[in-house]
Short mmCIF file of C-alpha atoms in Angstrom, two decimals:
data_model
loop_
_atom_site.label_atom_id
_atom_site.label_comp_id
_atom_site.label_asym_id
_atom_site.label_seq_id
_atom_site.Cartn_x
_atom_site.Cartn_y
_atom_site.Cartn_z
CA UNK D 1 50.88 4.76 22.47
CA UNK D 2 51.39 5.00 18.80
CA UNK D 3 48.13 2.27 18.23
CA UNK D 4 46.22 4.15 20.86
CA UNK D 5 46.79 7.37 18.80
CA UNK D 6 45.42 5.30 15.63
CA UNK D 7 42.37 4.52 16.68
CA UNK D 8 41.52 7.56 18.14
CA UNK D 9 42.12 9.21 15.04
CA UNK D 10 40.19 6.26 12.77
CA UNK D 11 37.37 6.79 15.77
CA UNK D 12 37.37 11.16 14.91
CA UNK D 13 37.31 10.08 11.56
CA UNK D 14 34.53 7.87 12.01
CA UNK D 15 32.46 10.49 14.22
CA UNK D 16 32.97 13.56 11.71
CA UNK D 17 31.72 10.99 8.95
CA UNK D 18 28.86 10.54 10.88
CA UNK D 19 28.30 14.30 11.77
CA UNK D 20 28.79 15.04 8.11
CA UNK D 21 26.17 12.70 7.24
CA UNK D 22 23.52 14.27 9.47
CA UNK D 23 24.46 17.55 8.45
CA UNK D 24 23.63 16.60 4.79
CA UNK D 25 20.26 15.42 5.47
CA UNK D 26 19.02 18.37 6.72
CA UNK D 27 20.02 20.45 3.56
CA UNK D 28 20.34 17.65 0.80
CA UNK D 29 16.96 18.36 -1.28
CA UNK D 30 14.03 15.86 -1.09
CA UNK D 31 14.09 15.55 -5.11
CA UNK D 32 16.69 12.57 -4.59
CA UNK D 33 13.81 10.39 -3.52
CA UNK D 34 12.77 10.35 -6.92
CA UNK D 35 16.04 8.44 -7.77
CA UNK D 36 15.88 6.88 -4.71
CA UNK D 37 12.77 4.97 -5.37
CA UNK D 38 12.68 1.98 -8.06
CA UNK D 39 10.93 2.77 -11.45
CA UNK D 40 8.99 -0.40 -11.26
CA UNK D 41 8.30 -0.09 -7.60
CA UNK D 42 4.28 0.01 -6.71
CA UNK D 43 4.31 3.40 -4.99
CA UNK D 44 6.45 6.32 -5.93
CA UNK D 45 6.89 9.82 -5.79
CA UNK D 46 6.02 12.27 -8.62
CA UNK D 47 7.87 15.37 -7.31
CA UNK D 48 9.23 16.19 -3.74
CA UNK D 49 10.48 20.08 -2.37
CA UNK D 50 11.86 20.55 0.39
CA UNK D 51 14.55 18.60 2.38
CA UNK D 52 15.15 14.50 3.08
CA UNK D 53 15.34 16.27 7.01
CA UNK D 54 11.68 18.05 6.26
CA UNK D 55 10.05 18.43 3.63
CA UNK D 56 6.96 17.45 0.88
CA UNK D 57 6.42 14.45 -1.80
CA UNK D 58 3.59 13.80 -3.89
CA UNK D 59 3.21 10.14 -4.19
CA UNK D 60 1.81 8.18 -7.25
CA UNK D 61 0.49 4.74 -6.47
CA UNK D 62 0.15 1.52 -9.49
CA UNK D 63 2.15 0.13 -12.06
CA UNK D 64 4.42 2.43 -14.08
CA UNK D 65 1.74 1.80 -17.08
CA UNK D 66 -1.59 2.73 -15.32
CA UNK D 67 -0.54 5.36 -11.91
CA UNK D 68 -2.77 7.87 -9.89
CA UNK D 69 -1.39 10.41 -7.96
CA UNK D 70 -2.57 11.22 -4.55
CA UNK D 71 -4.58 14.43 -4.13
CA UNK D 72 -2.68 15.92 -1.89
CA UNK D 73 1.89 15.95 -0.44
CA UNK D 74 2.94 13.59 2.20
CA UNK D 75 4.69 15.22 4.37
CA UNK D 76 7.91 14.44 6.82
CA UNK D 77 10.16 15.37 9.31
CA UNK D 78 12.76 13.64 11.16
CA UNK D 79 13.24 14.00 14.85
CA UNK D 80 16.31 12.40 15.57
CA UNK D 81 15.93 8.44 14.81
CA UNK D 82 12.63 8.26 14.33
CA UNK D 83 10.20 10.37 11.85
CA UNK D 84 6.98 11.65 11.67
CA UNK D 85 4.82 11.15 8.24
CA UNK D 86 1.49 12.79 7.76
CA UNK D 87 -0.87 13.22 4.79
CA UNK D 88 -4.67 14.02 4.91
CA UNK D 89 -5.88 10.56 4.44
CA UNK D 90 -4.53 9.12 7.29
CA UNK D 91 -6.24 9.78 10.42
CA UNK D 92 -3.14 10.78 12.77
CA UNK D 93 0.58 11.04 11.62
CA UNK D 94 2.50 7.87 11.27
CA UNK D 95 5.71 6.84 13.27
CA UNK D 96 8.86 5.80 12.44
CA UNK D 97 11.66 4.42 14.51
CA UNK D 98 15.14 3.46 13.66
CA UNK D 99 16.71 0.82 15.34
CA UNK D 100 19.02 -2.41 15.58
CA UNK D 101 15.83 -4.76 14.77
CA UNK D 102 14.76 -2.23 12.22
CA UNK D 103 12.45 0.10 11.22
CA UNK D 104 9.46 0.35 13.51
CA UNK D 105 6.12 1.79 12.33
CA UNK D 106 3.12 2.82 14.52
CA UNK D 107 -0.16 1.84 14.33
CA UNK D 108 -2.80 3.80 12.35
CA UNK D 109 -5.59 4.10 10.27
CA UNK D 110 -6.42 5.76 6.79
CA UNK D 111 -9.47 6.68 4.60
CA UNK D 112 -9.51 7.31 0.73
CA UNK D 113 -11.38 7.27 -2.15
CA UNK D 114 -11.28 4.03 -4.22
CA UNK D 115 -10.83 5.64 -6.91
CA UNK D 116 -6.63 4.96 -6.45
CA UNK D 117 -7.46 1.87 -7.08
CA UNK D 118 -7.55 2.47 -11.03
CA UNK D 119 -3.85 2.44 -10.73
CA UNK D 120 -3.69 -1.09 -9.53
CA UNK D 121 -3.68 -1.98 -13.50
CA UNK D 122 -6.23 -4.75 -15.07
CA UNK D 123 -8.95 -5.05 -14.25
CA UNK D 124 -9.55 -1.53 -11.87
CA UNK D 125 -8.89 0.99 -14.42
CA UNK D 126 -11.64 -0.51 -16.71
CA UNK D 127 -14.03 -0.53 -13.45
CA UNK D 128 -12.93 3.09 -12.96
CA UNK D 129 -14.00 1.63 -8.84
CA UNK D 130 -16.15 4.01 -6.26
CA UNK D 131 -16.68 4.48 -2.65
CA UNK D 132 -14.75 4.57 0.08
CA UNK D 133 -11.34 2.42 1.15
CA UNK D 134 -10.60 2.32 5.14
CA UNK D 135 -7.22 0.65 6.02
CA UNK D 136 -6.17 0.06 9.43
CA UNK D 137 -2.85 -1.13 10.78
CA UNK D 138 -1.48 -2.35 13.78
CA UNK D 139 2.21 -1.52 14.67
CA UNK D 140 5.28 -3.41 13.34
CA UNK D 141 8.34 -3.59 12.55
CA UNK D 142 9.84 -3.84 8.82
CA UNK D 143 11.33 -7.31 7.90
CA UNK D 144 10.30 -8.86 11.07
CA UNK D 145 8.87 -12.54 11.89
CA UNK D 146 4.88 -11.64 12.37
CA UNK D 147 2.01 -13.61 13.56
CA UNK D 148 -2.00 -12.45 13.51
CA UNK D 149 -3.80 -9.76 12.09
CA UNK D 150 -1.36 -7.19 10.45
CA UNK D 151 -4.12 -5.10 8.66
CA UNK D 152 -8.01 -4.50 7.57
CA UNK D 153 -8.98 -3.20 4.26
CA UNK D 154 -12.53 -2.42 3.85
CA UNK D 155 -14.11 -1.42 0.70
CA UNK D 156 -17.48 0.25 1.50
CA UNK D 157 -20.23 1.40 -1.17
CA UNK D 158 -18.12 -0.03 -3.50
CA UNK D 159 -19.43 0.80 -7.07
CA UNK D 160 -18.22 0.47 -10.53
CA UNK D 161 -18.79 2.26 -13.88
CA UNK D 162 -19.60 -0.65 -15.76
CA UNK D 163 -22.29 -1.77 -13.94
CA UNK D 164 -25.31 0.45 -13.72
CA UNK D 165 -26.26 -0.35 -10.26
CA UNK D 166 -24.41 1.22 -7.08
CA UNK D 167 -23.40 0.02 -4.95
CA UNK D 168 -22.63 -3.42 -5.33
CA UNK D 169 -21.06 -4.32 -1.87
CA UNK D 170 -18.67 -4.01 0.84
CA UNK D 171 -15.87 -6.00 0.46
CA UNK D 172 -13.21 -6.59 3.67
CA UNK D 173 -9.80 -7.77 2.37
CA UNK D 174 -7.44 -9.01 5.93
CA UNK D 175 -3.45 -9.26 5.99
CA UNK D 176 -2.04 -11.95 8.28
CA UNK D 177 1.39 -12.74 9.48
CA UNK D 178 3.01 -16.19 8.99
CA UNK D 179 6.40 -16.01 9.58
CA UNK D 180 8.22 -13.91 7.05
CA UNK D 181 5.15 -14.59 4.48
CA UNK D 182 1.88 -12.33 4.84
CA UNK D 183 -1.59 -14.29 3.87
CA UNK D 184 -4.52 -12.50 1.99
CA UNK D 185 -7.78 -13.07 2.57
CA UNK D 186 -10.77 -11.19 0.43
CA UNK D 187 -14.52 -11.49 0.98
CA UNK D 188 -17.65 -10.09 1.40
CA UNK D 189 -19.52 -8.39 3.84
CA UNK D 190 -22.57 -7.97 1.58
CA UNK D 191 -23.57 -6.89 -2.12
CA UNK D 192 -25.28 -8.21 -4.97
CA UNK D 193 -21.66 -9.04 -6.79
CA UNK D 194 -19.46 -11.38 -4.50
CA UNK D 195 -16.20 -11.60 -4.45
CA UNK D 196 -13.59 -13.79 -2.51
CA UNK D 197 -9.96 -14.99 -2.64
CA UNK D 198 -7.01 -16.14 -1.27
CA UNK D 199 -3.04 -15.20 -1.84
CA UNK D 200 0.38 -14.88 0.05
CA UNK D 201 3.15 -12.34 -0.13
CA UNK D 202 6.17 -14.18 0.37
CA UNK D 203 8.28 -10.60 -0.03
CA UNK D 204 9.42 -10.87 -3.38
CA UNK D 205 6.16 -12.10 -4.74
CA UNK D 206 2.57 -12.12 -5.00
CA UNK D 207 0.24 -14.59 -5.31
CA UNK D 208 -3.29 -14.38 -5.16
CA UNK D 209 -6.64 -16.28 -6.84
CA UNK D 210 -10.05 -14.86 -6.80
CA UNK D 211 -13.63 -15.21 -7.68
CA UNK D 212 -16.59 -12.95 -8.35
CA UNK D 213 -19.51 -13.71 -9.12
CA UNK D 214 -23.33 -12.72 -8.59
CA UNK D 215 -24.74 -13.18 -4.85
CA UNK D 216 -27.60 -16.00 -5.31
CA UNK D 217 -29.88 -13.67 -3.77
CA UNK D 218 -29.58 -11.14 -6.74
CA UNK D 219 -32.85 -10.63 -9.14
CA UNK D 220 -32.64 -11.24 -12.59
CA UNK D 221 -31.79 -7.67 -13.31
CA UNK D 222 -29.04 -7.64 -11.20
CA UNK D 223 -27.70 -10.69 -12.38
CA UNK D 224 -27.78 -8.62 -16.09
CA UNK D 225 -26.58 -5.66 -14.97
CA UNK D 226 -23.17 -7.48 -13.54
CA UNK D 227 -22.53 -8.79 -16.96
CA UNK D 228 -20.52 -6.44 -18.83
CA UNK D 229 -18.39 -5.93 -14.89
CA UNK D 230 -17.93 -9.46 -14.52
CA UNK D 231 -16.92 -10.34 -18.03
CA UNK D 232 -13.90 -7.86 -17.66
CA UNK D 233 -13.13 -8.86 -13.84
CA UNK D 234 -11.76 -11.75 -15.70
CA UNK D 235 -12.55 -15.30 -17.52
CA UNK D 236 -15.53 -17.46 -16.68
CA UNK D 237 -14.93 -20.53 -14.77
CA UNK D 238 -16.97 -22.92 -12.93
CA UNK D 239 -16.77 -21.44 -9.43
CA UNK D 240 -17.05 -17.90 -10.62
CA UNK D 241 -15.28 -15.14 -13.00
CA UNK D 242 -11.24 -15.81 -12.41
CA UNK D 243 -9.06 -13.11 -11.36
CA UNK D 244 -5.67 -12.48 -9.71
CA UNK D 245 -1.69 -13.94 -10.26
CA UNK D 246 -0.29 -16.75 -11.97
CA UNK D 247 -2.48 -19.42 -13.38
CA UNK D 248 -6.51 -18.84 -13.49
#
């Protein structure tokens, strides 16, 4: 009897831990996200009002050195396990489930301006990039084994401010699952400057090699005008202008 009584008192405790817990979301503020998130980490928020239940963030996306904030909040609101995150750029609100095999996020697409891309670092903010970025996503789940297509980047009208000619070309960059690695794949549709490349995420690290170059069907003024863009994509080589991680 007296062990019975035990664990039904270590099992209230348990519950009103729980309770207590929930209750706090709902009126903790949404500021802690901003020590939540790490200071090195590729997207983070700016500023946040509101609660971690419901609330608003403005989110900041590039290395700590060179970041560009979104032009408008993300916003959130939990239902239970699962949470609904919306933000004018994406085309319908996103989904997320909590469960035992992890967090679960629905599938969706997004369009923005490439001019976020600037804080990627070297070499985007000296293109200061144009045009258009579509993303689209199928649905997965967060540290799971995946296989196939997890996502489509397009680059459309892409243009550049050093070179005088726009635009210079679509550009299609895939994501594909392989095991707990994701492969990168970059090419292009079509443009007078080229570009392709190949990389993995292994989930601690990137690493990715690319080329650009002039398309061989390019006049001799367009070859010209790439000049100054290509020479600060990154160093000549015999294949093409070298860009990316690790060794060139």
């Amino acid at each position: 009897m007296i062990e019975l009584l035990r664990k039904f008192r270590i099992g209230t405790l348990v519950l009103a831990a729980v309770v207590a817990l929930a209750a706090a979301l709902t009126v903790l503020p949404a500021r802690w996200l901003l020590w939540l998130m790490p200071a090195d980490a590729p997207i983070t928020v700016v500023e946040a009002s509101g609660t971690l239940w419901s609330g608003t963030a403005w989110i900041a996306l590039g290395s700590p050195q060179s970041r560009r904030m979104l032009t408008e909040p993300v916003q959130w609101r939990w239902n239970g396990a699962s949470a609904e995150v919306r933000h004018p750029y994406l085309r319908g609100p996103v989904k997320l489930s909590f469960g035992l095999g992890g967090v679960s996020v629905s599938a969706q697409q997004a369009t923005l301006p490439a001019a976020v891309l600037a804080g990627m670092g070297t070499p985007w903010n000296t293109m200061s990039p144009g045009g258009q970025i579509d993303v689209q996503w199928r649905a997965f789940t967060a540290g799971a084994l995946a296989q196939g297509t997890l996502a489509d980047i397009y680059w459309r009208n892409a243009s550049a401010a050093m070179a005088p000619i726009a635009p210079i070309g679509d550009y299609h960059v895939r994501l594909e699952g392989s095991g707990r690695n994701v492969k990168i794949t970059l090419s292009t549709d079509k443009g007078v400057l080229q570009l392709t490349g190949q990389g993995e995420w292994t989930g601690r690290r990137l690493n990715f090699q690319g080329r650009a170059k002039a398309s061989d069907k390019a006049s001799d003024t367009e070859q010209a005008a790439l000049t100054g863009l290509l020479t600060a994509i990154g160093p000549e080589r015999d294949d093409g202008h070298a860009f990316g991680t690790g060794r060139l």
